[in-house]
Structures are given as C-alpha cells and as structure tokens.
Amino acid sequence: MLTEEDFARFKEFRCTAMGNKLREIIDDPAYDSMTFEEKVKEMIDAQVNAKVTNKIQKLNKAAGFKLADACVEEIVYLPERKLSKDRITRLASCKWVEDNEVVVIISKTGCGKSYVAQALGNAACRNLHSVRYRRLADIFADLNQARAACDGSYYERIDEFKTVKVLIMDDFMTTPITTENAIDLFEILEAREGTGATLIASQLEPDEWYLRIEGELMADSILGRTGSTARYLDLDGPNMREYFAKKKQEEEASTN
C-alpha cells in the first residue's frame, strides 16, 4: 500500500500531477474497470497537461499583457463592430504566427483594439509561442534608457524585441517618433521579417504613420515592412468601455 511518503516522492521527482492522478485513481471507484495500462496512460496525460499549463502560464506572464485575462472567447461580436468571429478564430489558430506575418488592427479609441490584440497574444501563448506586448512608446523608453546606460544593455533589450516569436506593438505611431527611435523600429522590423510575427494596434491608418516618422527614407523603409504585406483588421462600432459599463449597470439593476 502506498504511504504519504510515497506520494511525497512524486513532488520530489517533479511529477506532482502524476502523483495527484494516482491518488485520484486509487480513491475513485470509477477507475476500477480500467486496465493497468489505461491507468498509467491517465497518469502520464495528467503530467503532460500540467507541464503544458505551467508553460502557458509562464509565457503569459512573460508577455507583459496589460489585460492578462483577455481571451478570444470573451470577444464581443456586435454587428456594428464589423468583426468576424470566423476571422478571429482563424487568427487564434496562429497560422499567421507560424508564417511570420504582420497583422494590423486599426480602430478609433475605445473600440477594443487593445483587447483584441492581447486576446490574440494570449492565443499565441496557448499555442506555446513566446510573446511580448508593449506600447510603442514604452518600447522606445526602454531602448532609450538602455542606450543612455552605456553598459551594453541596449543590445540585450533590442534583441528581445527582434527575436521574440510574437511582438505586439500597441498605440502604434500615436505620437511622432525621433530619427533615433525610427532607426530602432526599422532594425526591429528588419530583423523580424521572415523570422517572427508582428501585431500592430493603432488608431491611425498607415498613410498617417508616415507623418509621425522623421526622415522620408526611414519612413518608407518602416512602412514597407508593415503596411504593404500586412493583414488588416478594421474595428468599428461603439466605445466598448462605455458598452461594458452600461451592461454592468443593467445587470446590477436587474438583480436589485
């Protein structure tokens, strides 16, 4: 008969989920009809699933999402949003990630582009892809700080943005960028071309990005790596913050 010391060894050997499943198999009569091999398979599957879940949680934490619980299952498909559930489902399958494509989400403020971007990032984590979510201004702030430190950390920071499998840049070109930061962005996009997937969320159309970039040549180079080959997702409709606030008020009123 197995003792608590025996079960403790599963944790010691880093097979906690397998040990928990074994305890369940022993205690639950529903497993009595299973063969020995079937019970072992249940234990192995439990351990594999636990490892995958742990990895997804680590990837999600490393991504730096502002909305950590954003997920495609919770996206609201109001008719006026012009948002196709079929298309979101296709993007959530992450074929675009595997093909190292660029996806651009464009909408006015409040229409939910940041939520959709992070939900797709969450889907990428579930598919075991590394993800980084940053506002473009925060990317530049990180790089500028590292550059000023003159300790080599700049190269580490920019390499992170170059090599992560999925880079999500939110609030893209909301404000003008300097020539130095335009060069940073070009270097990131150039390195990612064909090797990483990039998701851009912006309030502005690509022809308006041009006006935010110092230097005609650099603007052409950046736009050539984003605007021309990207998949576009245009969101419309109501202000989603106001929509959810109103919905919450209505739900609270109905329960009182």
C-alpha angles and dihedrals in degrees: 000000000000117000131205087259089059092051090047089060090064088062091044089053090046093247097116095142091052091051092048091051091050090052089050092049091052094047100041117074089202088080094053093092093055122101120242091255092052091052091050089050090053090053093048092048091050091054094046092048091049092052092049091048091050091049092050090051091051092048091048092050093047091051091070097221115185088209102042093179096051109128137165091242090067098049111122116226105204113173092238092055090070088217119147117215089203091056093048089049090053092049090047089057085067098225087136088056093051089048092049094236133162120242120192122197114195128186142131120265115294098019093111104255092139092052092049091047092052092043089056088047089053089051089053090053089052087054088054097251121142112245137188121193117195139151108244091239090054091051090055092045090053092048095045092051092048091047091052091051090065091204100115093261090116091071092049092051097047091045089057090058091044098050108034109110095233121027116188114195112190128192087024113197093350088144132023116275129216125245090252092055091042087059089049090052092047091051091051094048093043091052092047096050106116093354106066141026120244129199119194124192116192144161090215135071116241092255087061092051087066090066092055096057124083112225126036095230093050091046091053091049094050095045091047089061096046117022104041102053102025130116110238129217112186115195124198137161135078129347100274094206089058091043094055093042090054092045091052091050091050092049092049091048092051092054094050 
